[in-house]
CSV table of C-alpha atoms in Angstrom, one decimal:
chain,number,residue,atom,x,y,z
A,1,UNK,CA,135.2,-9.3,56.1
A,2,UNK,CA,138.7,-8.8,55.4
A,3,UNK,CA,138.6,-9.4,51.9
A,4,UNK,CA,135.2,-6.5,51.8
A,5,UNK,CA,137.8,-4.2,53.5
A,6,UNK,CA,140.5,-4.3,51.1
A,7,UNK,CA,138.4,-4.2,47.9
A,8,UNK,CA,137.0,-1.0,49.2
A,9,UNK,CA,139.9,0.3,51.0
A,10,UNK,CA,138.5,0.8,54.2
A,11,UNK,CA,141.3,1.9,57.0
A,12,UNK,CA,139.8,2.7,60.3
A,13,UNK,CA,142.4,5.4,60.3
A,14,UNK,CA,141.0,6.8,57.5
A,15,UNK,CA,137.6,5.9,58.5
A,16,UNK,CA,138.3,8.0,61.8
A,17,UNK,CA,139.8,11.0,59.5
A,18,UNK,CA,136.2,11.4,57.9
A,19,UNK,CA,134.6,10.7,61.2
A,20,UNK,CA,136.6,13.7,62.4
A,21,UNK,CA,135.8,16.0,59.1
A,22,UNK,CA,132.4,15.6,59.2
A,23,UNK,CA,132.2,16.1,63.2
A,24,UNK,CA,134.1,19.2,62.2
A,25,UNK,CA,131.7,20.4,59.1
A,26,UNK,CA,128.8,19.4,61.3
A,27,UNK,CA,130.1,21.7,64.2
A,28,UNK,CA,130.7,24.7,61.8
A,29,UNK,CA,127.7,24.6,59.8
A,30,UNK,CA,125.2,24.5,63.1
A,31,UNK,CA,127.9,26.7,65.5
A,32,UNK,CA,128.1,29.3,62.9
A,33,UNK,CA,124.9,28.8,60.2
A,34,UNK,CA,122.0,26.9,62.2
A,35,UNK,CA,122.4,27.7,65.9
A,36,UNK,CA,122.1,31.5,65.1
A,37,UNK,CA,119.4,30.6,62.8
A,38,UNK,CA,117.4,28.6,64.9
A,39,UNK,CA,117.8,31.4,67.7
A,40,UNK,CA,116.5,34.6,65.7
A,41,UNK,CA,113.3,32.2,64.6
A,42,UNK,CA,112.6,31.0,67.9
A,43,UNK,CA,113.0,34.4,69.0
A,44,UNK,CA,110.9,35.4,65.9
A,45,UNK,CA,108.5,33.0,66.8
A,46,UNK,CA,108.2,33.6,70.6
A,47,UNK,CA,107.6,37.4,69.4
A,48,UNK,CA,105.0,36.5,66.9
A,49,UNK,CA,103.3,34.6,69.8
A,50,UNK,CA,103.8,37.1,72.5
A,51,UNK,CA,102.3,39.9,70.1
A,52,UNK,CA,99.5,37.1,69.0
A,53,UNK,CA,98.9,37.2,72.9
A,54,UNK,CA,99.1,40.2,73.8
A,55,UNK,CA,96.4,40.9,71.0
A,56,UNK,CA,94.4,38.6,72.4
A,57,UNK,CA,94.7,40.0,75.9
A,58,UNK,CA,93.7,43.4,74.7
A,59,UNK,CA,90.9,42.4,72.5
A,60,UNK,CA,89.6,40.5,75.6
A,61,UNK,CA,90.7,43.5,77.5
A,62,UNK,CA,88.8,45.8,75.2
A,63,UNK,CA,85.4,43.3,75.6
A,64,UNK,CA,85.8,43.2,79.0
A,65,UNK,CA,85.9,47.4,79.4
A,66,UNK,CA,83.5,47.1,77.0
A,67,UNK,CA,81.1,44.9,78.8
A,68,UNK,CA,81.7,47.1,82.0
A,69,UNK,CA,80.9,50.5,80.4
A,70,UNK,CA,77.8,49.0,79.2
A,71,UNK,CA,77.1,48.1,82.4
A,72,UNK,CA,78.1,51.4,84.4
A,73,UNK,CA,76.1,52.8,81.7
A,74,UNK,CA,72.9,50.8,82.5
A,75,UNK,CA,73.7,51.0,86.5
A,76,UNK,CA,73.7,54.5,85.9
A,77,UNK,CA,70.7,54.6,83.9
A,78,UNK,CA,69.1,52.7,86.3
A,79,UNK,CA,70.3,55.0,89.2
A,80,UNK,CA,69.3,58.2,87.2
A,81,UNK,CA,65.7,56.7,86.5
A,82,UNK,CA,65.6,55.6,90.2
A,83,UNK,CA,66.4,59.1,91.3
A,84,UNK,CA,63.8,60.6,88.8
A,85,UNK,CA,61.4,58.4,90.4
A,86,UNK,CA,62.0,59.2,93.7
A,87,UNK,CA,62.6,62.7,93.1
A,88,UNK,CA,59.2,62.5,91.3
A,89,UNK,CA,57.8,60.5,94.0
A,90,UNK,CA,59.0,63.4,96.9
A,91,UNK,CA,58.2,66.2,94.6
A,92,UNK,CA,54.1,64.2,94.5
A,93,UNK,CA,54.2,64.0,98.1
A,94,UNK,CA,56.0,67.6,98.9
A,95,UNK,CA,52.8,68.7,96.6
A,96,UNK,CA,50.5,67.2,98.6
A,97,UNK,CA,51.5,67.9,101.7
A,98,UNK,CA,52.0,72.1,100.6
A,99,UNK,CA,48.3,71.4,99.1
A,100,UNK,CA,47.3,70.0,102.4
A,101,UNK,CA,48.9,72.5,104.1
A,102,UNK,CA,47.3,75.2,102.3
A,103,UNK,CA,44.4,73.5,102.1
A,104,UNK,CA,44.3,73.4,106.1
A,105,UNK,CA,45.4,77.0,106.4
A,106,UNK,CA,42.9,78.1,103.9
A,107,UNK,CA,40.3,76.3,106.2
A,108,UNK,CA,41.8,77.9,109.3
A,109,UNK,CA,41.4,81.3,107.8
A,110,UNK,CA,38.2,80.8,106.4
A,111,UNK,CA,37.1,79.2,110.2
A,112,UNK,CA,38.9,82.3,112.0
A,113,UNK,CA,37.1,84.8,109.5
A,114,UNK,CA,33.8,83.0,109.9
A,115,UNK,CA,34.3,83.4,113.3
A,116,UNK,CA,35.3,87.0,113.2
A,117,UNK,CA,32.1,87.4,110.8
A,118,UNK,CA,29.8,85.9,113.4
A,119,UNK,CA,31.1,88.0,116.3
A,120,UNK,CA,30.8,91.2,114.2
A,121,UNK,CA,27.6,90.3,113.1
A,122,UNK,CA,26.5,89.9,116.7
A,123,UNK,CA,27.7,92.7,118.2
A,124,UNK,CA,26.2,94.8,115.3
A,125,UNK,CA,23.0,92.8,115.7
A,126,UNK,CA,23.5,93.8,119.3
A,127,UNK,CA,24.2,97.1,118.6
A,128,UNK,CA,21.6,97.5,116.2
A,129,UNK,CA,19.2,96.6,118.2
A,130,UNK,CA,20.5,98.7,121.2
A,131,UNK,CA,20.3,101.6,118.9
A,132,UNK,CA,17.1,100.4,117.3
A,133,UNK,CA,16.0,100.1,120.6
A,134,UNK,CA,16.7,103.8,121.9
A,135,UNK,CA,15.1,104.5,118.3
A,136,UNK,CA,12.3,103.5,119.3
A,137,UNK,CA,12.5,104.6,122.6
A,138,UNK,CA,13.1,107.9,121.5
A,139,UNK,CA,10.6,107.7,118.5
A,140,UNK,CA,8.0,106.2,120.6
A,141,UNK,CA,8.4,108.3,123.5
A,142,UNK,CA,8.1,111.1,121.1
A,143,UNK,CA,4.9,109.7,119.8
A,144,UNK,CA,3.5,109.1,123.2
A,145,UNK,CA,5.3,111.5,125.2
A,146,UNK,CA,2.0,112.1,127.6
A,147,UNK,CA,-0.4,109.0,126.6
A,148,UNK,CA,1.6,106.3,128.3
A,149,UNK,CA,4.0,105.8,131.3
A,150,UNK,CA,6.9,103.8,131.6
A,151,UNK,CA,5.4,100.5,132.2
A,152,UNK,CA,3.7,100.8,128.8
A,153,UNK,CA,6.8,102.4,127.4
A,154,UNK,CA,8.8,99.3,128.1
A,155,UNK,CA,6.3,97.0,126.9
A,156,UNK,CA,5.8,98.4,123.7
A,157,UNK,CA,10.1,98.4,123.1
A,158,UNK,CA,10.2,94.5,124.0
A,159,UNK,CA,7.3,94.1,121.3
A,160,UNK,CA,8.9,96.4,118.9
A,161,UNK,CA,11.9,94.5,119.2
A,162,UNK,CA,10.1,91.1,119.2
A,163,UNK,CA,9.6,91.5,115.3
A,164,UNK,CA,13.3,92.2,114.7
A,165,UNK,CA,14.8,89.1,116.1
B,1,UNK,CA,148.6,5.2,30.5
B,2,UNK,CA,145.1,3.7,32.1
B,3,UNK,CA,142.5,5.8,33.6
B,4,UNK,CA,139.4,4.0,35.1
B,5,UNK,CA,136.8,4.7,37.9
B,6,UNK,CA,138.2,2.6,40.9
B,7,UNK,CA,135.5,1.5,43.6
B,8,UNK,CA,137.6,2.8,46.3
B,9,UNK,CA,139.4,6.2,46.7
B,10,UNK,CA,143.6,6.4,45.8
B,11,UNK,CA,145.9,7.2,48.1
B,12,UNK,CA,147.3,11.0,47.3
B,13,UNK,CA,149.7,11.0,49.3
B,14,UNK,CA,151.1,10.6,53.0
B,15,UNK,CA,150.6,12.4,55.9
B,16,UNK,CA,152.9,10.1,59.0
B,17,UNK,CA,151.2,7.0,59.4
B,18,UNK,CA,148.1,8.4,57.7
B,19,UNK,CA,147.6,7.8,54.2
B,20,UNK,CA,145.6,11.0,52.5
B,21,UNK,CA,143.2,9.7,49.5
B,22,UNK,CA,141.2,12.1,47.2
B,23,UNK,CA,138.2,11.8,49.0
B,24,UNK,CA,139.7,13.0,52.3
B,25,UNK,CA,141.2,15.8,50.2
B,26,UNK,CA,137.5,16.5,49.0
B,27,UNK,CA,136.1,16.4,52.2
B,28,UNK,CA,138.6,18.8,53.7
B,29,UNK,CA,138.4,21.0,50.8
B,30,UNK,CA,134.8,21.0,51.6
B,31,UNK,CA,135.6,21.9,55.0
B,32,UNK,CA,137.3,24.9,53.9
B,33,UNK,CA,134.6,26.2,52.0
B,34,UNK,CA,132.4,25.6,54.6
B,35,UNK,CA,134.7,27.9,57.2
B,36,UNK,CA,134.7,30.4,54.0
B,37,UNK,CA,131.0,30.3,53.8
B,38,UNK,CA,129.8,30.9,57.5
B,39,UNK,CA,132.9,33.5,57.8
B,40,UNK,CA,131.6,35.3,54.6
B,41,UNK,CA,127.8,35.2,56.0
B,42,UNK,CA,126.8,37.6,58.5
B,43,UNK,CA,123.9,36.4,60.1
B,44,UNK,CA,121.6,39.4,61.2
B,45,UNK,CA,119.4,39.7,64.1
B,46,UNK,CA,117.6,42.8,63.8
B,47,UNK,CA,116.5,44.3,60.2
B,48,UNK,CA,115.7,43.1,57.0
B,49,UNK,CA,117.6,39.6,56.6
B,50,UNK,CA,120.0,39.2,53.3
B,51,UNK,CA,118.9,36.6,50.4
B,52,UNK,CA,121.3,33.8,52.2
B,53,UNK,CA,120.1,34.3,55.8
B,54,UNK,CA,116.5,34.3,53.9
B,55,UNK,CA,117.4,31.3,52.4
B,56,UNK,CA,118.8,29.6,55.6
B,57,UNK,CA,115.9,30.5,57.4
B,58,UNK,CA,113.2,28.8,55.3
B,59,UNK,CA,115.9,25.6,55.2
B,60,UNK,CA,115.9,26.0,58.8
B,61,UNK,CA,112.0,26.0,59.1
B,62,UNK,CA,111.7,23.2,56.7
B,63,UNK,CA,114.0,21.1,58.0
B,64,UNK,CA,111.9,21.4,61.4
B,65,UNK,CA,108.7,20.7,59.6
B,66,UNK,CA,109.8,17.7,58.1
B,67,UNK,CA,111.6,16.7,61.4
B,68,UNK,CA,108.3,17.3,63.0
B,69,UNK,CA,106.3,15.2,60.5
B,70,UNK,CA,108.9,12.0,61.4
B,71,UNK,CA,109.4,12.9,65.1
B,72,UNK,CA,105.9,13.7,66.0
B,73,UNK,CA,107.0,16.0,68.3
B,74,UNK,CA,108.5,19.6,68.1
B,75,UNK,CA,111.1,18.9,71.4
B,76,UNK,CA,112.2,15.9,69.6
B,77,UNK,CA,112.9,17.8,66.6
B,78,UNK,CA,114.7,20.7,68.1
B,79,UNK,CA,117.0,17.8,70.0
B,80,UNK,CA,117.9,16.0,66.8
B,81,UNK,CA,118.0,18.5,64.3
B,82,UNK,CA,121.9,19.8,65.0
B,83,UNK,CA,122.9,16.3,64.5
B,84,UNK,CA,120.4,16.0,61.6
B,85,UNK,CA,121.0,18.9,59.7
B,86,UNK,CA,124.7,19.4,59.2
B,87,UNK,CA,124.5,15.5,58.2
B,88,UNK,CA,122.1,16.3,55.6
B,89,UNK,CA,123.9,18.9,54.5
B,90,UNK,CA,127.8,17.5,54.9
B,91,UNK,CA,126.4,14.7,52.4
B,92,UNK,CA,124.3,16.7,50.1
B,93,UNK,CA,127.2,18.9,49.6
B,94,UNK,CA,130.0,16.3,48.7
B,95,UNK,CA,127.6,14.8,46.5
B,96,UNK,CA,127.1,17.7,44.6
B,97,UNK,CA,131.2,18.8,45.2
B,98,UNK,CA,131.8,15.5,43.1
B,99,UNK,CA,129.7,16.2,40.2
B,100,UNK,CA,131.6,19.4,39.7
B,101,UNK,CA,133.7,19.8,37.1
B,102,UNK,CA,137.9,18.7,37.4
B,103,UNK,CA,136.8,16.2,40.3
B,104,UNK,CA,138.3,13.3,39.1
B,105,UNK,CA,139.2,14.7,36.0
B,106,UNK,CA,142.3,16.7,37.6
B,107,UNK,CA,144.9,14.7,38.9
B,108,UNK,CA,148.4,13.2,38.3
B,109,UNK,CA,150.3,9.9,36.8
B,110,UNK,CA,151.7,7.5,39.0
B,111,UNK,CA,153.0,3.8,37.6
B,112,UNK,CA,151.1,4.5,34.6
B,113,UNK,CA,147.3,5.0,36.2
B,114,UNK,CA,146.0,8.4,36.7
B,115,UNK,CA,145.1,9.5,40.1
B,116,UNK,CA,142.5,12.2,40.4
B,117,UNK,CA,143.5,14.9,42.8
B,118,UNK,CA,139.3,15.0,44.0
B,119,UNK,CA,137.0,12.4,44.2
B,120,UNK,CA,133.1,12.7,45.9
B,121,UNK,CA,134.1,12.0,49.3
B,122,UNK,CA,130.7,10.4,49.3
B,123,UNK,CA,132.0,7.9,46.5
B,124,UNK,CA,134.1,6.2,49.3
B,125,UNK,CA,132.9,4.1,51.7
B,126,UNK,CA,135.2,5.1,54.2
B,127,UNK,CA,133.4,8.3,54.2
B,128,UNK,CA,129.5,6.8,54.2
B,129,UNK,CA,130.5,4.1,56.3
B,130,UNK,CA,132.4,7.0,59.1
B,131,UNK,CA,129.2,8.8,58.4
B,132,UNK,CA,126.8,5.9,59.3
B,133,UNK,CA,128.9,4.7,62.7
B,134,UNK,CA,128.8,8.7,63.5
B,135,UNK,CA,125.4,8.0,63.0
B,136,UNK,CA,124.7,5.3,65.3
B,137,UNK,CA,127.1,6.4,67.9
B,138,UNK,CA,124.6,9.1,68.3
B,139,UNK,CA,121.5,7.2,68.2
B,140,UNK,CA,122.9,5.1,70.9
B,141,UNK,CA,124.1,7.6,72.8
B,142,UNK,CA,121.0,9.7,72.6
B,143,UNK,CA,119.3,6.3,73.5
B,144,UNK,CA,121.4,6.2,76.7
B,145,UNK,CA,120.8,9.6,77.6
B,146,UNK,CA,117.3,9.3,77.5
B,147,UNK,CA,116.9,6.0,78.8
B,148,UNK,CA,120.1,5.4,80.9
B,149,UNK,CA,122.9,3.1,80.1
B,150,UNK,CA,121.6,-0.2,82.0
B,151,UNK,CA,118.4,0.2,80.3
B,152,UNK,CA,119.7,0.6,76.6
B,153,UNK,CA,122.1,-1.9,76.9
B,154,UNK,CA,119.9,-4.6,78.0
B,155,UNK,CA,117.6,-3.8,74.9
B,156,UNK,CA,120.4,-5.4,72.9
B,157,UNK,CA,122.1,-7.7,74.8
B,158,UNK,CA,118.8,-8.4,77.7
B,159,UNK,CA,121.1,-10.9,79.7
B,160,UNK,CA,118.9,-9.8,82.8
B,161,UNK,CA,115.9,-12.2,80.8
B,162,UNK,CA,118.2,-15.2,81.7
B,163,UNK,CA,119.5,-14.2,84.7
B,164,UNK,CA,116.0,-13.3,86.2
B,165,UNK,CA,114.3,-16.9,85.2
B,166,UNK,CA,115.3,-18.7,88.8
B,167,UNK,CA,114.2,-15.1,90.2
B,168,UNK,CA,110.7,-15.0,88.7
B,169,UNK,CA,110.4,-19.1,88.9
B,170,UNK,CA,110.1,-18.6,92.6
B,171,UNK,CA,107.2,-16.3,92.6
B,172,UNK,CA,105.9,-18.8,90.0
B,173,UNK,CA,105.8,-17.1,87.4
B,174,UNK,CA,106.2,-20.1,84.7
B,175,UNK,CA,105.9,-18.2,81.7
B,176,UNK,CA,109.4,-16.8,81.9
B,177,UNK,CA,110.6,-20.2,80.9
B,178,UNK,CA,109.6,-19.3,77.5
B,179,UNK,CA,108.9,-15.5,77.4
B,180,UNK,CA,112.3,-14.4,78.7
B,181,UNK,CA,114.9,-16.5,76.1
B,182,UNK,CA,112.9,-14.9,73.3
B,183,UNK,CA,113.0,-11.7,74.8
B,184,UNK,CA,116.8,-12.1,75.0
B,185,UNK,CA,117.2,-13.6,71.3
B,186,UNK,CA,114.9,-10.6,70.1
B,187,UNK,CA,117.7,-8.2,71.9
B,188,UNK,CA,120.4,-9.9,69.4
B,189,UNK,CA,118.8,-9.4,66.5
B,190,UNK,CA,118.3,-6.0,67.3
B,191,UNK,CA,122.0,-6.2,67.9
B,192,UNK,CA,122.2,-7.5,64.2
B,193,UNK,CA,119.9,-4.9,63.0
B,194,UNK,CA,122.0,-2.5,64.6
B,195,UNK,CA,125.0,-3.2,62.4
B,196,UNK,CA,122.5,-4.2,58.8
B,197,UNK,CA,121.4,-0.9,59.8
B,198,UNK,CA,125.1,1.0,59.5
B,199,UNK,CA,125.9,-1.3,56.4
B,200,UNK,CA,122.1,-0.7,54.5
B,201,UNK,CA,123.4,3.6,55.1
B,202,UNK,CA,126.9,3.3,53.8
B,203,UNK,CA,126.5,1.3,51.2
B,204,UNK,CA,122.8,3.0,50.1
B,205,UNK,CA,124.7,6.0,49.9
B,206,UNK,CA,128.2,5.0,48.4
B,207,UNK,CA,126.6,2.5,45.6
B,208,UNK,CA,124.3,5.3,44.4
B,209,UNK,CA,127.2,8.1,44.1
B,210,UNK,CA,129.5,5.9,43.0
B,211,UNK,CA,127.3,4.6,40.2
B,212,UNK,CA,126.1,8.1,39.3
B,213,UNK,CA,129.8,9.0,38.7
B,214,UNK,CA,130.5,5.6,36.9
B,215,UNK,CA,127.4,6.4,34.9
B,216,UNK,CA,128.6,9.8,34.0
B,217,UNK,CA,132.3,9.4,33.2
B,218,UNK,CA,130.7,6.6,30.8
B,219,UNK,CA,128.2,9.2,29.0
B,220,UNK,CA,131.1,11.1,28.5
B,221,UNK,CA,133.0,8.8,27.0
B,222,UNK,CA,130.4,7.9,24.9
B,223,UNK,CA,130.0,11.9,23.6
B,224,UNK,CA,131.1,14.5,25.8
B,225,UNK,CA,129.4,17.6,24.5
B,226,UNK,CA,125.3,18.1,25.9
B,227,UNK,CA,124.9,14.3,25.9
B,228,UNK,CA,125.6,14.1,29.5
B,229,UNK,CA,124.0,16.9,30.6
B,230,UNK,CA,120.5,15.5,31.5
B,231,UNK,CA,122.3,12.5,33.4
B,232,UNK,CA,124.3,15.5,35.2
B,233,UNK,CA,120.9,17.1,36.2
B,234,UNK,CA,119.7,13.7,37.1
B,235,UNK,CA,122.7,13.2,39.6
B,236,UNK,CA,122.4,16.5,41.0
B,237,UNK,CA,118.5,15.3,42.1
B,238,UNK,CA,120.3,11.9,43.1
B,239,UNK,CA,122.5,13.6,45.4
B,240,UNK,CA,119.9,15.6,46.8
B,241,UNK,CA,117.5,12.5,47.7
B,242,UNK,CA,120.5,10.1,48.7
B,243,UNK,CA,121.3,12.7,51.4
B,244,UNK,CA,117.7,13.5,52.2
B,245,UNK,CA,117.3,9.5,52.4
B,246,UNK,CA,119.9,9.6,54.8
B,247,UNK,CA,119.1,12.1,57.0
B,248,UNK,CA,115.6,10.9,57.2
B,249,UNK,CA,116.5,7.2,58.0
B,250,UNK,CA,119.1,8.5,60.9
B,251,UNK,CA,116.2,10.7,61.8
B,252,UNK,CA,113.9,7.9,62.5
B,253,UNK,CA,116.3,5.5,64.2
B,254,UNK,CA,117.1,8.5,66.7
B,255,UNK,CA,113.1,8.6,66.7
B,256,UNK,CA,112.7,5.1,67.0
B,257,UNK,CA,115.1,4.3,70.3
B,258,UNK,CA,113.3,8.2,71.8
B,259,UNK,CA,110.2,6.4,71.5
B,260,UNK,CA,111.2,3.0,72.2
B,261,UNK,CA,112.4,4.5,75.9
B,262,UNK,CA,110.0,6.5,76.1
B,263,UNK,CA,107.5,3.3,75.9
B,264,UNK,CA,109.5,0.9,78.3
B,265,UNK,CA,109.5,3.7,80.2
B,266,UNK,CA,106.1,3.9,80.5
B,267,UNK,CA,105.6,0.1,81.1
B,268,UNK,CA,107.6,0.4,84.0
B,269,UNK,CA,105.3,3.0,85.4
């Protein structure tokens, strides 16, 4: 071993000496070279993946507003069409009902004019044949003035009238 | 006057009781150029990054991958990759800072032998060797971190095998007998492996440079115009694997004793 360490000159002092120079060299080149190197890619890097996130948040972001317009969209097509329905459905009935309504009323009036019809048409019936009645009173008791008394007189009305009702 | 390649580096000069060869003159000259370097280069955090930032970023990102791909894990990675890194790049850049020209070529007579001023501070295995016990001081001490100092300890030298044979031979566990020794011999040659493992770096490392250099200054003694030139591009390549190689093997024997733990860990659970 000794022999080995004298053919190549090997001194731990001087062995030490480089151990020392190339801690230094090593210190220096990653302190100064490497370290700050090292830092701005992992910065880099740690950017790169924060923007590659944040991409990928806002394209699912972006999906996910999408998905929930499309969605209000349809609820609200749904709720539009509902109304429509229903507004169609109440407009239908509100329809019905006024043609009921009028329907009812028209019935009423008709009913009420009938009525009024029938009355009039009595009491001009009535009337009618109160006057046609003195008419003939009058006519007759022209006509027979001196060929028949009362008793005939009244008999002959009723007959007259007979014929008219 | 005699100028060879030596297999170890010359002594420049003195410094008190240290003794300052040309490869610790190349490694500190290296060091200066490193301070130059990250004092030159301002590294921006907001804007358009320069070519060398640019440059220092894809490194960076590379470095990370291929940590990953070892590793298997990216919090593994980013814990071993400041160790890692400067390694790769401390060793890459003296292999490189001894293929340029004047190192070894520059220097000075003494007793009739020249002495280069610079030599590859990877060319001397004080330098690969310091750099392969830096590396397995920190492979053992990330060990212990992550597993606790007991724990890594007795992966190497598992007295607690012998020691708990009467134990377990009371609850009758009979297979200890046999189990337990080999578990403890397996923990000394681990302890073995440990130091095969610092010798295999330093002298992978220093054999290759050295003989790149060797193989060099020969071409150019042979013919020293263009003749060289695709051995030169050839060591340049060299030096770039030999400290990827390096990097990569410390890198998996940090990954080894992370995962190692982490698996006693979970056989303990």
């Amino acid at each position: 071993m000794e022999d080995i360490a004298k053919v190549f000159h090997i001194e731990w002092k001087i062995l030490l000496a480089q151990s020392i120079n190339f801690c230094l060299v090593a210190y220096i080149l990653w302190r100064f070279a490497f370290r700050p190197i090292n830092k701005i890619l992992l910065e880099r890097t740690t950017k790169i993946e924060q923007g590659l996130k944040n991409a990928e948040n806002a394209k699912k972001e972006l999906e996910s507003a999408k998905e929930k317009a499309i969605a209000i969209i349809d609820e609200a097509n749904k709720n539009s069409q509902k109304i429509m329905q229903d507004t169609l459905e109440s407009a239908e009935k509100l329809n019905a009902q006024e043609i009921e309504k009028a329907r009812l009323e028209s019935e009423k009036i008709i009913e009420s004019t009938r009525k009024t019809l029938l009355l009039e048409k009595e009491n001009m019936i009535k009337e009618a044949k109160k006057e046609i009645g003195e008419l003939i009173i009058q006519t007759s008791s022209i006509i027979l003035s001196d060929i028949s008394d009362k008793k005939i007189d009244m008999t002959l009305v009723n007959k007259a009238l007979g014929k008219y009702e | 006057m005699e100028h060879k390649i030596t297999i170890y580096a010359e002594e420049v000069f003195h410094l008190g009781f240290l003794s300052i060869t040309n490869s610790m003159l190349s490694a500190w000259l290296l060091l200066l150029l490193v301070i130059l370097f990250v004092s030159i280069v301002k590294i921006k955090k907001r804007g358009a990054p320069a070519i060398v930032q640019n440059m220092l970023e894809l490194i960076s990102i590379s470095a990370l991958d291929l940590a990953d791909s070892v590793t298997g894990s990216r919090k593994k990675s980013a814990m071993f990759i400041p160790f890692i890194m400067p390694l790769f790049f401390f060793i890459l850049l003296n292999n490189w800072f001894g293929l340029l020209p004047g190192i070894g070529s520059i220097g000075f007579i003494e007793n009739h032998h020249f002495v280069p001023l610079f030599r590859g501070a990877t060319a001397d295995l004080n330098t690969t060797l310091a750099l392969s016990i830096t590396a397995l001081f920190i492979t053992h001490l990330a060990g212990i971190v992550i597993a606790g100092v007991r724990a890594h300890t007795n992966k190497f030298l598992g007295f607690n095998f012998i020691l708990s044979i009467p134990r377990e031979l009371k609850k009758r566990h009979f297979a200890v007998v046999i189990v337990n020794p080999i578990k403890f011999f397996v923990g000394l040659i681990e302890f073995v492996g440990e130091i095969s493992k610092t010798a295999s770096l330093s002298l992978r490392l220093f054999g290759n440079i050295l003989a790149g250099e060797i193989l060099l200054a020969t071409i150019m003694s042979i013919f020293a115009f263009a003749l060289p030139i695709p051995f030169l591009m050839m060591e340049v390549f060299v030096g770039l694997i030999q400290a990827l190689i390096f990097a990569i093997l410390s890198l998996v024997f940090l990954s080894i004793i992370s995962e190692s733990h982490s698996d006693a860990h979970e056989n303990d659970h």
